[in-house]
Structures are given as C-alpha cells and as structure tokens.
C-alpha cells in the first residue's frame, strides 16, 4: 500500500498513541510511527495509509485526523 509518515513535533510517543485512539473513534485508521522503530529510540509521529482511500474522502479524513491531533 501507499503510506506517508508525519513527524509529530511537540508530542511524545505516548501522546501520539492517544491521537491514534481518538482518530480511530473518528473513523480514521492511522498507526504510531513508534511501532516501526529499530532500536530503543521511539520517534513521535504517525503513519498514514492512503492507497485504498477514494480521493473524494481524503479531505474529510484529514479534517478528522486534524481534530484528533488538536485534542492532544
């Protein structure tokens, strides 16, 4: 699939997990970047898959994700 990673400056990896949970409640599936780490250092961020999403749904999904981040 197609994915993009976004660094979440100003949030801890634990806070990003909260963003992931709030996004899921809003109907948006994302993963914490820290899931994909190699070694001990976890980076704060999100991995967003977009390959299977209709282009017409992207703006609404990003609006919902923005709300989940804003509430962090």
Short mmCIF file of N, CA and C in Angstrom, two decimals:
data_model
loop_
_atom_site.label_atom_id
_atom_site.label_comp_id
_atom_site.label_asym_id
_atom_site.label_seq_id
_atom_site.Cartn_x
_atom_site.Cartn_y
_atom_site.Cartn_z
N UNK A 1 0.82 -1.20 0.00
CA UNK A 1 0.00 0.00 0.00
C UNK A 1 0.86 1.25 0.00
N UNK A 2 0.21 2.36 -0.11
CA UNK A 2 0.88 3.66 -0.09
C UNK A 2 0.73 4.27 1.30
N UNK A 3 1.86 4.73 1.83
CA UNK A 3 1.87 5.31 3.18
C UNK A 3 2.74 6.56 3.19
N UNK A 4 2.46 7.42 4.14
CA UNK A 4 3.30 8.58 4.39
C UNK A 4 3.50 8.66 5.90
N UNK A 5 4.69 9.06 6.30
CA UNK A 5 4.93 9.26 7.73
C UNK A 5 5.01 10.76 8.00
N UNK A 6 4.49 11.13 9.16
CA UNK A 6 4.48 12.54 9.56
C UNK A 6 5.02 12.63 10.98
N UNK A 7 6.07 13.41 11.15
CA UNK A 7 6.64 13.62 12.48
C UNK A 7 5.72 14.53 13.28
N UNK A 8 5.52 14.17 14.54
CA UNK A 8 4.64 14.95 15.42
C UNK A 8 5.50 15.73 16.41
N UNK A 9 6.05 16.84 15.95
CA UNK A 9 6.88 17.68 16.83
C UNK A 9 6.01 18.20 17.97
N UNK A 10 6.55 18.17 19.16
CA UNK A 10 5.83 18.69 20.31
C UNK A 10 4.96 17.66 21.02
N UNK A 11 4.89 16.43 20.49
CA UNK A 11 4.14 15.37 21.15
C UNK A 11 5.09 14.23 21.50
N UNK A 12 4.84 13.59 22.61
CA UNK A 12 5.61 12.40 22.98
C UNK A 12 5.03 11.19 22.24
N UNK A 13 5.79 10.11 22.14
CA UNK A 13 5.22 8.90 21.54
C UNK A 13 3.94 8.44 22.25
N UNK A 14 3.87 8.60 23.56
CA UNK A 14 2.66 8.24 24.30
C UNK A 14 1.48 9.12 23.92
N UNK A 15 1.71 10.40 23.72
CA UNK A 15 0.63 11.30 23.30
C UNK A 15 0.14 10.95 21.90
N UNK A 16 1.06 10.49 21.06
CA UNK A 16 0.68 10.08 19.70
C UNK A 16 -0.25 8.88 19.76
N UNK A 17 -0.02 7.96 20.70
CA UNK A 17 -0.93 6.82 20.86
C UNK A 17 -2.34 7.31 21.17
N UNK A 18 -2.46 8.36 21.96
CA UNK A 18 -3.77 8.96 22.22
C UNK A 18 -4.39 9.53 20.97
N UNK A 19 -3.58 10.15 20.12
CA UNK A 19 -4.06 10.67 18.84
C UNK A 19 -4.60 9.53 17.99
N UNK A 20 -3.86 8.42 17.95
CA UNK A 20 -4.29 7.25 17.18
C UNK A 20 -5.65 6.75 17.67
N UNK A 21 -5.82 6.70 18.98
CA UNK A 21 -7.11 6.25 19.56
C UNK A 21 -8.24 7.20 19.21
N UNK A 22 -8.01 8.50 19.34
CA UNK A 22 -9.05 9.48 19.01
C UNK A 22 -9.38 9.45 17.52
N UNK A 23 -8.37 9.28 16.69
CA UNK A 23 -8.60 9.18 15.25
C UNK A 23 -9.46 7.96 14.94
N UNK A 24 -9.19 6.85 15.60
CA UNK A 24 -9.98 5.63 15.36
C UNK A 24 -11.44 5.85 15.73
N UNK A 25 -11.68 6.53 16.84
CA UNK A 25 -13.06 6.84 17.25
C UNK A 25 -13.74 7.70 16.18
N UNK A 26 -12.96 8.56 15.53
CA UNK A 26 -13.49 9.43 14.47
C UNK A 26 -13.58 8.72 13.12
N UNK A 27 -13.19 7.44 13.08
CA UNK A 27 -13.29 6.69 11.83
C UNK A 27 -12.07 6.76 10.93
N UNK A 28 -10.93 7.15 11.50
CA UNK A 28 -9.70 7.27 10.71
C UNK A 28 -8.65 6.33 11.30
N UNK A 29 -8.12 5.44 10.49
CA UNK A 29 -7.12 4.48 10.94
C UNK A 29 -5.72 4.99 10.60
N UNK A 30 -4.92 5.22 11.62
CA UNK A 30 -3.51 5.58 11.47
C UNK A 30 -2.72 4.75 12.47
N UNK A 31 -1.41 4.72 12.32
CA UNK A 31 -0.56 3.98 13.23
C UNK A 31 0.51 4.90 13.80
N UNK A 32 0.93 4.64 15.04
CA UNK A 32 2.03 5.44 15.60
C UNK A 32 3.34 5.08 14.92
N UNK A 33 4.11 6.08 14.57
CA UNK A 33 5.41 5.87 13.94
C UNK A 33 6.32 5.02 14.83
N UNK A 34 6.15 5.12 16.14
CA UNK A 34 6.99 4.38 17.08
C UNK A 34 6.87 2.87 16.90
N UNK A 35 5.78 2.39 16.30
CA UNK A 35 5.61 0.95 16.03
C UNK A 35 6.68 0.42 15.09
N UNK A 36 7.26 1.29 14.29
CA UNK A 36 8.17 0.87 13.24
C UNK A 36 9.62 1.17 13.57
N UNK A 37 9.91 1.43 14.83
CA UNK A 37 11.27 1.80 15.21
C UNK A 37 12.19 0.59 15.21
N UNK A 38 13.45 0.88 15.01
CA UNK A 38 14.51 -0.11 15.15
C UNK A 38 15.41 0.45 16.24
N UNK A 39 15.60 -0.29 17.28
CA UNK A 39 16.40 0.19 18.40
C UNK A 39 15.51 0.72 19.51
N UNK A 40 16.13 1.45 20.40
CA UNK A 40 15.43 1.89 21.61
C UNK A 40 14.72 3.23 21.48
N UNK A 41 15.14 4.07 20.57
CA UNK A 41 14.58 5.43 20.49
C UNK A 41 13.30 5.45 19.67
N UNK A 42 12.19 5.80 20.32
CA UNK A 42 10.90 5.91 19.63
C UNK A 42 10.73 7.35 19.13
N UNK A 43 10.30 7.50 17.89
CA UNK A 43 10.04 8.82 17.32
C UNK A 43 8.55 9.10 17.37
N UNK A 44 8.21 10.34 17.64
CA UNK A 44 6.81 10.75 17.68
C UNK A 44 6.33 11.05 16.27
N UNK A 45 5.26 10.41 15.89
CA UNK A 45 4.70 10.66 14.57
C UNK A 45 3.62 9.66 14.22
N UNK A 46 3.09 9.82 13.03
CA UNK A 46 2.02 8.96 12.53
C UNK A 46 2.41 8.36 11.19
N UNK A 47 1.89 7.18 10.93
CA UNK A 47 1.98 6.56 9.62
C UNK A 47 0.55 6.52 9.08
N UNK A 48 0.37 7.13 7.92
CA UNK A 48 -0.97 7.26 7.32
C UNK A 48 -0.96 6.50 5.99
N UNK A 49 -1.85 5.53 5.88
CA UNK A 49 -2.02 4.81 4.62
C UNK A 49 -3.10 5.49 3.80
N UNK A 50 -2.86 5.60 2.49
CA UNK A 50 -3.85 6.30 1.66
C UNK A 50 -4.10 5.63 0.32
N UNK A 51 -3.52 4.48 0.09
CA UNK A 51 -3.65 3.82 -1.20
C UNK A 51 -5.05 3.30 -1.50
N UNK A 52 -5.79 2.91 -0.47
CA UNK A 52 -7.11 2.31 -0.67
C UNK A 52 -8.25 3.29 -0.38
N UNK A 53 -7.95 4.57 -0.31
CA UNK A 53 -8.95 5.58 0.04
C UNK A 53 -9.36 6.34 -1.21
N UNK A 54 -10.64 6.50 -1.38
CA UNK A 54 -11.15 7.28 -2.51
C UNK A 54 -10.70 8.73 -2.34
N UNK A 55 -10.23 9.32 -3.41
CA UNK A 55 -9.75 10.70 -3.38
C UNK A 55 -10.79 11.64 -2.79
N UNK A 56 -12.06 11.40 -3.04
CA UNK A 56 -13.13 12.25 -2.53
C UNK A 56 -13.23 12.21 -1.00
N UNK A 57 -12.64 11.19 -0.37
CA UNK A 57 -12.73 11.04 1.09
C UNK A 57 -11.50 11.58 1.84
N UNK A 58 -10.47 11.96 1.11
CA UNK A 58 -9.21 12.37 1.75
C UNK A 58 -9.39 13.63 2.59
N UNK A 59 -10.04 14.66 2.07
CA UNK A 59 -10.19 15.91 2.82
C UNK A 59 -10.93 15.69 4.14
N UNK A 60 -11.99 14.91 4.11
CA UNK A 60 -12.75 14.64 5.34
C UNK A 60 -11.92 13.83 6.33
N UNK A 61 -11.17 12.86 5.83
CA UNK A 61 -10.31 12.08 6.71
C UNK A 61 -9.24 12.94 7.36
N UNK A 62 -8.65 13.84 6.60
CA UNK A 62 -7.63 14.73 7.16
C UNK A 62 -8.24 15.71 8.16
N UNK A 63 -9.46 16.15 7.91
CA UNK A 63 -10.15 17.03 8.87
C UNK A 63 -10.34 16.30 10.19
N UNK A 64 -10.76 15.06 10.12
CA UNK A 64 -10.97 14.27 11.34
C UNK A 64 -9.64 14.01 12.05
N UNK A 65 -8.60 13.70 11.29
CA UNK A 65 -7.29 13.47 11.89
C UNK A 65 -6.78 14.75 12.55
N UNK A 66 -6.97 15.87 11.90
CA UNK A 66 -6.55 17.16 12.48
C UNK A 66 -7.24 17.38 13.83
N UNK A 67 -8.51 17.03 13.92
CA UNK A 67 -9.24 17.17 15.18
C UNK A 67 -8.63 16.28 16.27
N UNK A 68 -8.23 15.07 15.90
CA UNK A 68 -7.61 14.15 16.87
C UNK A 68 -6.27 14.69 17.36
N UNK A 69 -5.52 15.31 16.47
CA UNK A 69 -4.22 15.89 16.86
C UNK A 69 -4.44 17.13 17.71
N UNK A 70 -5.39 17.95 17.33
CA UNK A 70 -5.67 19.19 18.05
C UNK A 70 -6.05 18.90 19.52
N UNK A 71 -6.71 17.78 19.76
CA UNK A 71 -7.15 17.44 21.11
C UNK A 71 -6.02 16.85 21.97
N UNK A 72 -4.82 16.69 21.38
CA UNK A 72 -3.69 16.09 22.12
C UNK A 72 -3.17 17.02 23.19
#
